[in-house]
Coordinates of C-alpha atoms in Angstrom, one line a residue:
M1 CA -29.8 29.0 -8.7
M2 CA -26.2 30.2 -8.0
R3 CA -23.4 27.9 -8.8
S4 CA -22.5 27.1 -5.2
L5 CA -19.5 25.6 -3.5
F6 CA -19.6 24.4 0.2
L7 CA -16.1 24.4 1.6
Q8 CA -14.3 23.2 4.7
A9 CA -11.1 25.0 4.0
P10 CA -7.5 23.6 4.2
S11 CA -6.3 23.8 7.8
F12 CA -3.7 22.2 10.2
D13 CA -2.4 18.8 9.3
G14 CA -4.6 16.2 10.9
Y15 CA -6.9 18.9 12.3
D16 CA -10.5 17.7 12.9
G17 CA -12.3 20.9 12.5
G18 CA -15.1 20.0 10.1
A19 CA -18.6 21.1 10.2
G20 CA -19.6 18.0 12.2
A21 CA -16.8 18.0 14.9
R22 CA -18.1 18.8 18.4
Y23 CA -14.8 20.5 19.2
Q24 CA -12.2 21.5 16.7
M25 CA -8.6 20.2 17.4
K26 CA -6.1 17.6 16.7
R27 CA -7.0 14.5 18.6
E28 CA -5.1 11.7 20.3
V29 CA -5.7 9.4 17.3
K30 CA -6.6 10.4 13.8
S31 CA -10.2 11.4 13.6
F32 CA -12.4 13.1 11.1
W33 CA -16.1 13.7 11.5
Y34 CA -18.4 14.1 8.5
P35 CA -19.1 17.8 7.5
T36 CA -22.8 17.3 8.2
W37 CA -23.6 20.9 8.9
L38 CA -22.2 21.8 5.4
A39 CA -23.7 18.8 3.7
Q40 CA -27.2 19.7 4.9
P41 CA -27.5 23.1 3.0
A42 CA -25.5 21.6 0.1
A43 CA -28.3 19.0 -0.2
L44 CA -30.8 21.9 -0.5
V45 CA -29.0 23.7 -3.3
E46 CA -29.3 22.1 -6.7
G47 CA -26.0 21.7 -8.5
S48 CA -23.9 22.4 -5.5
K49 CA -20.5 20.8 -4.6
L50 CA -19.0 20.0 -1.2
I51 CA -15.3 20.0 -0.6
D52 CA -13.9 18.8 2.8
A53 CA -10.3 19.7 2.3
P54 CA -8.8 18.6 5.7
A55 CA -10.2 15.1 5.6
H56 CA -9.1 14.6 2.0
D57 CA -5.6 16.1 2.7
Q58 CA -6.1 18.9 0.2
S59 CA -4.2 22.2 0.1
W60 CA -5.3 25.5 -1.4
D61 CA -3.4 24.6 -4.6
D62 CA -5.4 21.4 -4.9
I63 CA -8.8 23.2 -4.8
K64 CA -8.3 26.7 -6.0
H65 CA -9.6 26.0 -9.5
E66 CA -12.9 25.0 -8.0
V67 CA -13.8 28.7 -7.3
D68 CA -13.3 29.9 -10.8
D69 CA -16.7 29.2 -12.2
R70 CA -18.7 29.6 -8.9
D71 CA -21.1 32.4 -7.9
L72 CA -21.3 31.5 -4.2
V73 CA -18.9 29.9 -1.7
I74 CA -20.2 28.9 1.8
L75 CA -17.3 28.4 4.2
H76 CA -17.7 26.7 7.5
T77 CA -15.5 28.2 10.2
S78 CA -14.8 27.8 13.9
T79 CA -13.1 29.8 16.6
P80 CA -9.8 27.9 16.3
S81 CA -9.7 28.0 12.5
F82 CA -11.1 31.4 11.9
R83 CA -7.9 33.3 11.0
Q84 CA -7.1 30.6 8.4
D85 CA -10.6 30.5 7.1
V86 CA -10.6 34.3 6.6
H87 CA -7.3 33.9 4.7
T88 CA -8.9 31.3 2.5
A89 CA -11.8 33.7 1.8
E90 CA -9.3 36.4 0.8
L91 CA -7.6 34.0 -1.6
I92 CA -10.9 33.1 -3.1
K93 CA -11.9 36.7 -3.6
Q94 CA -8.5 37.5 -5.2
R95 CA -8.9 34.7 -7.6
N96 CA -12.6 35.4 -8.4
P97 CA -13.6 39.0 -7.4
R98 CA -17.2 38.5 -8.5
I99 CA -17.9 35.6 -6.2
L100 CA -20.1 35.9 -3.1
I101 CA -18.6 34.5 0.1
G102 CA -20.6 33.6 3.2
L103 CA -19.5 32.1 6.5
I104 CA -21.4 29.6 8.7
G105 CA -20.7 27.9 12.0
A106 CA -20.9 28.5 15.8
K107 CA -18.2 31.2 15.7
V108 CA -20.1 33.5 13.4
A109 CA -23.5 32.6 14.9
V110 CA -22.5 34.4 18.1
Q111 CA -20.0 36.9 16.8
P112 CA -21.4 38.1 13.5
Q113 CA -20.1 41.7 13.8
E114 CA -16.5 40.5 14.7
A115 CA -16.6 38.1 11.8
M116 CA -17.6 40.8 9.3
D117 CA -15.0 43.2 10.7
A118 CA -12.3 40.6 10.1
S119 CA -12.1 41.1 6.3
P120 CA -13.9 42.9 3.4
A121 CA -13.7 39.5 1.5
I122 CA -16.6 38.3 3.7
D123 CA -19.9 39.4 2.1
F124 CA -22.2 37.9 4.8
V125 CA -22.5 35.4 7.7
A126 CA -25.4 33.2 8.3
R127 CA -26.4 33.2 11.9
N128 CA -27.8 30.3 14.0
E129 CA -29.6 27.6 12.1
F130 CA -28.6 28.5 8.6
D131 CA -29.8 25.8 6.1
F132 CA -32.7 27.7 4.5
T133 CA -30.9 31.0 4.9
V134 CA -28.2 29.6 2.6
L135 CA -30.8 28.3 0.2
D136 CA -32.3 31.8 0.0
V137 CA -28.9 33.3 -0.8
A138 CA -28.3 30.6 -3.5
K139 CA -31.7 31.4 -5.1
G140 CA -30.5 34.9 -5.6
M141 CA -32.7 36.7 -3.2
P142 CA -31.6 40.2 -2.3
L143 CA -29.5 40.0 0.9
A144 CA -31.6 42.7 2.5
E145 CA -34.6 40.4 2.3
I146 CA -33.1 37.3 3.8
D147 CA -33.7 36.5 7.5
G148 CA -30.8 35.3 9.6
I149 CA -27.9 37.0 8.0
T150 CA -25.4 39.8 8.8
W151 CA -24.2 41.3 5.5
R152 CA -22.2 44.1 4.0
D153 CA -23.9 46.6 1.7
R154 CA -22.3 48.4 -1.3
D155 CA -21.2 51.3 0.9
G156 CA -19.5 48.9 3.3
A157 CA -22.0 49.2 6.1
I158 CA -22.7 46.0 8.1
I159 CA -26.4 45.2 8.5
H160 CA -28.0 42.7 10.8
N161 CA -31.2 41.3 9.4
R162 CA -33.8 39.9 11.8
D163 CA -33.3 36.3 13.1
R164 CA -34.7 33.4 11.2
K165 CA -37.2 31.1 12.9
V166 CA -35.8 27.7 13.8
I167 CA -36.9 24.7 11.7
E168 CA -39.8 22.8 13.3
D169 CA -40.5 20.4 10.5
M170 CA -37.2 18.5 10.4
D171 CA -38.5 16.2 7.6
S172 CA -38.3 19.3 5.4
L173 CA -34.5 18.8 5.3
P174 CA -33.2 16.4 2.6
F175 CA -30.9 13.5 3.3
V176 CA -27.2 14.3 3.7
S177 CA -26.0 10.8 2.7
P178 CA -26.4 11.3 -1.0
I179 CA -24.1 14.3 -0.7
Y180 CA -21.6 12.1 1.0
K181 CA -21.9 9.6 -1.9
R182 CA -21.5 12.4 -4.5
D183 CA -18.7 14.4 -3.0
L184 CA -16.8 12.6 -0.3
T185 CA -14.5 9.6 0.1
I186 CA -16.0 7.9 3.1
E187 CA -12.9 5.9 3.9
K188 CA -11.2 9.2 4.8
Y189 CA -13.5 9.5 7.9
F190 CA -12.3 7.9 11.1
G191 CA -13.5 7.7 14.7
G192 CA -11.2 5.9 17.2
Y193 CA -14.2 4.1 18.8
L194 CA -16.3 3.6 15.6
L195 CA -16.1 0.7 13.1
H196 CA -14.4 1.7 9.9
P197 CA -15.8 2.8 7.5
Y198 CA -18.7 4.5 9.2
I199 CA -21.3 7.1 8.3
S200 CA -22.9 9.7 10.6
F201 CA -26.0 11.9 10.3
Y202 CA -28.6 13.6 12.5
T203 CA -32.1 12.4 13.3
G204 CA -32.8 15.6 15.2
R205 CA -31.3 18.8 16.5
G206 CA -31.1 20.4 19.9
C207 CA -30.4 19.1 23.3
K208 CA -32.5 19.4 26.5
S209 CA -29.4 19.4 28.7
R210 CA -27.9 22.7 29.8
C211 CA -24.2 21.8 30.1
T212 CA -22.4 25.1 30.4
F213 CA -19.5 24.1 28.1
C214 CA -21.4 22.5 25.3
L215 CA -21.0 24.3 22.0
W216 CA -23.8 23.5 19.5
P217 CA -26.9 23.7 21.6
Q218 CA -25.9 27.2 22.9
T219 CA -25.0 28.6 19.5
V220 CA -26.9 26.8 16.7
G221 CA -29.0 23.9 17.7
G222 CA -30.9 25.2 20.7
H223 CA -32.3 23.3 23.7
N224 CA -35.5 22.2 22.1
Y225 CA -34.9 18.7 20.7
R226 CA -36.6 18.8 17.3
T227 CA -36.7 15.4 15.5
R228 CA -37.3 13.9 12.2
S229 CA -40.0 11.3 11.9
I230 CA -39.0 7.7 12.3
P231 CA -40.1 6.8 8.7
H232 CA -37.9 9.6 7.4
V233 CA -34.9 8.4 9.3
I234 CA -35.4 4.8 8.3
E235 CA -35.6 5.8 4.6
E236 CA -32.1 7.4 4.9
V237 CA -30.9 4.3 6.6
K238 CA -32.2 2.2 3.7
Y239 CA -30.3 4.6 1.4
V240 CA -27.1 4.0 3.3
I241 CA -27.6 0.2 3.2
A242 CA -28.2 0.2 -0.5
N243 CA -25.5 2.7 -1.5
F244 CA -22.7 2.1 1.0
P245 CA -22.3 -1.7 1.3
E246 CA -18.8 -1.2 2.8
V247 CA -20.2 0.7 5.8
K248 CA -20.0 -1.2 9.1
E249 CA -21.6 1.3 11.4
I250 CA -24.1 4.2 11.3
F251 CA -23.6 6.8 14.0
F252 CA -26.6 8.9 14.8
D253 CA -25.0 12.2 15.7
D254 CA -27.8 13.9 17.6
D255 CA -26.5 15.7 20.7
T256 CA -28.3 13.2 22.8
L257 CA -30.4 10.6 20.9
T258 CA -31.6 9.2 24.2
D259 CA -33.2 12.5 25.2
N260 CA -36.5 11.0 24.0
L261 CA -36.6 7.4 25.4
P262 CA -39.9 6.3 23.6
R263 CA -38.6 7.6 20.3
V264 CA -35.1 6.0 20.5
A265 CA -36.8 2.7 21.4
E266 CA -39.1 3.0 18.5
L267 CA -36.2 3.8 16.2
A268 CA -34.3 0.8 17.4
V269 CA -37.3 -1.5 16.7
E270 CA -37.6 -0.2 13.2
L271 CA -33.8 -0.7 12.7
G272 CA -34.3 -4.3 13.9
K273 CA -36.9 -4.8 11.2
L274 CA -34.2 -3.9 8.6
G275 CA -31.9 -6.6 10.0
F276 CA -29.8 -4.7 12.6
G277 CA -28.9 -7.0 15.5
K278 CA -29.8 -10.1 13.6
P279 CA -27.3 -12.9 12.8
G280 CA -25.4 -12.3 9.6
F281 CA -26.3 -8.6 9.3
K282 CA -23.0 -6.7 8.9
M283 CA -23.9 -3.2 10.0
A284 CA -24.3 -1.9 13.5
W285 CA -25.4 1.5 14.9
S286 CA -24.3 3.8 17.7
C287 CA -25.2 7.2 19.1
N288 CA -24.5 9.8 21.8
A289 CA -26.3 9.1 25.1
K290 CA -26.6 10.5 28.5
A291 CA -25.6 8.2 31.3
N292 CA -29.1 7.8 32.7
V293 CA -30.8 5.4 30.2
P294 CA -32.8 2.7 32.1
Y295 CA -32.0 -1.0 31.6
A296 CA -35.2 -1.8 29.9
T297 CA -34.5 0.8 27.1
L298 CA -30.9 -0.3 26.8
K299 CA -32.0 -3.9 26.3
V300 CA -34.3 -2.9 23.4
L301 CA -31.5 -0.9 21.8
K302 CA -29.0 -3.8 22.1
E303 CA -31.5 -6.4 20.8
N304 CA -31.9 -4.2 17.7
G305 CA -28.3 -3.6 16.7
L306 CA -26.9 -1.0 19.1
R307 CA -23.1 -1.6 19.4
L308 CA -21.8 1.5 21.1
L309 CA -22.8 4.6 23.1
L310 CA -20.7 7.7 23.3
V311 CA -21.2 9.0 26.8
G312 CA -20.2 12.3 28.4
Y313 CA -19.3 11.5 32.0
E314 CA -17.2 14.7 32.2
S315 CA -16.3 14.3 35.9
G316 CA -16.5 11.9 38.8
N317 CA -17.2 14.7 41.2
Q318 CA -20.8 15.4 41.9
Q319 CA -20.3 19.1 42.7
I320 CA -18.6 19.7 39.4
L321 CA -21.5 18.1 37.6
H322 CA -23.8 20.5 39.4
N323 CA -21.5 23.4 38.6
I324 CA -21.7 22.7 34.8
K325 CA -25.5 22.0 35.0
K326 CA -25.0 18.4 33.7
G327 CA -28.1 17.1 35.3
L328 CA -26.6 13.8 36.1
R329 CA -25.9 11.9 39.3
T330 CA -22.8 9.7 39.6
D331 CA -24.7 6.9 41.2
V332 CA -27.1 6.8 38.3
A333 CA -24.2 6.9 35.8
R334 CA -22.6 4.0 37.7
Q335 CA -25.7 1.9 37.4
F336 CA -26.1 2.8 33.7
T337 CA -22.6 1.7 33.0
K338 CA -23.0 -1.6 34.8
D339 CA -26.2 -2.2 32.8
C340 CA -24.3 -1.5 29.5
H341 CA -21.5 -3.9 30.5
A342 CA -24.1 -6.6 31.4
L343 CA -25.8 -6.2 28.0
G344 CA -22.6 -6.1 26.0
I345 CA -23.0 -2.4 24.9
V346 CA -19.6 -0.8 24.3
I347 CA -19.0 2.6 25.8
H348 CA -16.7 5.4 24.7
G349 CA -16.5 7.7 27.7
T350 CA -15.5 11.3 27.5
F351 CA -14.1 13.3 30.4
I352 CA -13.1 17.0 30.8
L353 CA -10.4 18.4 33.2
G354 CA -10.4 22.0 34.3
L355 CA -14.1 22.7 34.7
P356 CA -15.2 25.2 37.3
G357 CA -14.6 23.8 40.8
E358 CA -11.8 21.5 39.7
T359 CA -8.9 20.8 42.1
E360 CA -6.2 18.2 42.1
E361 CA -8.4 16.2 44.5
T362 CA -11.4 16.2 42.1
I363 CA -9.1 15.2 39.2
E364 CA -7.9 12.3 41.2
E365 CA -11.5 11.4 42.0
T366 CA -12.4 11.5 38.3
I367 CA -9.4 9.3 37.3
Q368 CA -10.5 6.7 40.0
Y369 CA -14.1 7.0 38.8
A370 CA -13.1 6.3 35.2
K371 CA -11.1 3.2 36.2
E372 CA -14.0 2.0 38.3
I373 CA -16.7 2.3 35.7
D374 CA -14.2 1.2 33.0
P375 CA -15.6 2.3 29.6
H376 CA -14.0 0.4 26.7
T377 CA -12.2 3.6 25.5
I378 CA -12.0 7.2 26.7
Q379 CA -11.3 10.7 25.6
V380 CA -9.9 13.2 28.0
S381 CA -10.2 16.9 27.0
L382 CA -9.3 20.2 28.6
A383 CA -12.2 22.5 29.4
A384 CA -12.7 24.7 26.3
P385 CA -14.6 27.9 26.8
Y386 CA -15.9 28.6 23.3
P387 CA -17.5 32.0 22.6
G388 CA -21.2 31.8 23.0
T389 CA -21.2 29.3 25.8
F390 CA -21.9 30.0 29.5
L391 CA -18.5 28.7 30.4
H392 CA -16.9 31.4 28.2
K393 CA -18.9 34.1 30.0
Q394 CA -17.9 32.6 33.4
A395 CA -14.2 32.6 32.4
S396 CA -14.4 36.2 31.2
D397 CA -16.3 37.4 34.3
N398 CA -14.0 35.7 36.7
G399 CA -10.6 36.2 35.0
W400 CA -9.9 32.5 34.5
F401 CA -8.3 32.8 31.0
D402 CA -4.7 31.9 31.1
T403 CA -2.9 34.7 29.1
S404 CA -5.1 34.7 25.9
N405 CA -8.3 33.6 24.3
E406 CA -6.6 31.1 22.0
L407 CA -8.0 27.6 22.1
L408 CA -5.2 25.8 20.2
T409 CA -1.5 26.0 19.4
D410 CA -0.5 27.1 16.0
D411 CA -0.4 23.5 14.8
G412 CA -3.9 22.6 16.1
N413 CA -3.2 21.1 19.6
Q414 CA -5.5 22.0 22.5
I415 CA -4.3 24.5 25.1
A416 CA -5.2 24.5 28.8
Q417 CA -6.9 27.8 28.6
L418 CA -8.4 28.1 32.1
S419 CA -6.4 28.7 35.2
Y420 CA -7.5 29.0 38.8
P421 CA -5.7 30.5 41.8
H422 CA -5.6 27.0 43.4
L423 CA -5.1 25.1 40.2
P424 CA -2.9 26.6 37.4
S425 CA -3.3 25.6 33.8
T426 CA 0.0 23.9 33.7
V427 CA -1.2 21.3 36.2
I428 CA -4.5 20.8 34.4
F429 CA -2.6 20.3 31.1
D430 CA -0.2 17.7 32.6
K431 CA -3.0 15.8 34.3
V432 CA -4.5 14.9 30.9
E433 CA -1.5 12.7 30.0
E434 CA -1.5 11.2 33.5
F435 CA -5.2 10.4 33.2
Y436 CA -4.6 8.5 29.9
K437 CA -1.6 6.6 31.2
R438 CA -3.3 5.5 34.4
F439 CA -6.4 4.4 32.5
Y440 CA -4.9 2.6 29.6
F441 CA -1.7 1.2 31.1
R442 CA -3.5 -1.2 33.5
P443 CA -3.0 -4.9 32.9
S444 CA -6.7 -5.5 32.6
K445 CA -7.1 -2.7 30.0
I446 CA -4.0 -3.8 28.0
W447 CA -5.3 -7.4 27.9
S448 CA -8.8 -6.2 26.8
I449 CA -7.3 -4.3 23.9
V450 CA -4.8 -7.1 22.9
S451 CA -7.7 -9.6 23.0
E452 CA -9.7 -7.4 20.7
M453 CA -6.7 -7.2 18.3
L454 CA -6.1 -11.0 18.3
R455 CA -9.7 -11.6 17.3
D456 CA -9.7 -9.4 14.3
W457 CA -6.8 -8.7 11.9
N458 CA -8.3 -5.4 10.7
M459 CA -8.6 -4.3 14.3
M460 CA -5.0 -5.4 14.9
K461 CA -3.7 -3.1 12.1
R462 CA -6.0 -0.3 13.3
R463 CA -5.0 -0.4 16.9
L464 CA -1.3 -0.5 16.0
R465 CA -1.7 2.6 13.9
E466 CA -3.7 4.3 16.6
G467 CA -1.0 3.3 19.1
V468 CA 1.6 5.1 17.1
E469 CA -0.6 8.1 16.8
F470 CA -1.4 8.1 20.5
F471 CA 2.3 8.1 21.5
D472 CA 2.9 10.8 19.0
F473 CA 0.1 12.8 20.7
L474 CA 1.8 12.4 24.0
R475 CA 5.1 13.6 22.5
R476 CA 3.4 16.7 21.0
R477 CA 1.9 17.5 24.4
K478 CA 5.3 17.4 26.0
E479 CA 6.7 19.7 23.3
A480 CA 3.7 22.1 23.8
A481 CA 4.3 22.2 27.5

């Protein structure tokens, strides 16, 4: 087995671009997702090491010695961080010319030729679902025999091997949490709406929804929701309980855990048997959900320890939801949200401005919608047409890109990339700040947050820190504009 290093390379200060982030950017408050997509193949490769440099505030000088005695480096990359990641690959190759360097991630899954053309320091990229592809490389198999890679031969020719079949037996993948325990400092990982410290991992891959903007299902995970068995998931939960007593919340990071209603209810009941939702049990759980879960299922989840749902509402305009193939009705989402409020389930709602069909009127409709349904916290993003998504193809075909294909500024802040004849990108950009202010600067919302702070000293310290970060976020946006 090759001596293998799995690396999330140094990047922008405070940039959440890890191999678990849905979208890579600086956020309104400090946030780092676990590098789950790196940890999974790392768990397959005996003797490996995982370094998540951005979350641990590590520079190249802090980690460069780690490549000296390695045979293989697997670098996760993304569209926004690609140039910096290529630079890191070149630094690695300069320091250790014998090392084999491979890239993984959504960017190279859909643009393997472009990735290989970027630098001779890159020996191969692993396309699509890459766990066992990386294992084959680490075992020393000839690159010519490995499914799912694009690689460079000795003459410099770039060769595309046949695709690898997707993983059907998800229980064949080992737990990622032991890799977290071995290589990461979990206190470094923050989510503005999650209890701290938290841990996240997947119970399945793929998403049945066809949202045109969504990155992972269209590039790596696919639209067939493939799941681990409930006993397999529960065993990893038991590992977390036993080995991370400080953890307050487990976040199941499946694209949409509620895609399979009987399964999520069964999982909840089994979590309840471990103590979740019971008096005195100090750990909660949360997950991504679509805003269409019926009351009966929500009740089962809440009774068995569910604390929070991360819900993509995206827009309050029904036509825009049709345009992006969300498969959601606003009346259903309203009832779902009322049910969550009634049951005491916290909601972090996400919204996107600038999607196809957006106008100043639909933005106003979405702001009013968000205030009406009133999730506990929100995230407002600009539409981001990542390569490999249908939204990117739409933008290319219709000339919607505003000057360039860049997704972020040079310091990691999101750019309003789409511009329409009736709605320029500058207006869309400014509306994000207006959305946040009009949602959070309401007396009822201010009192809700203050009450939460008064009940919990740790929450008081956290919200004060996040408040400073949020106003700094607004300041940076003004400077970027």
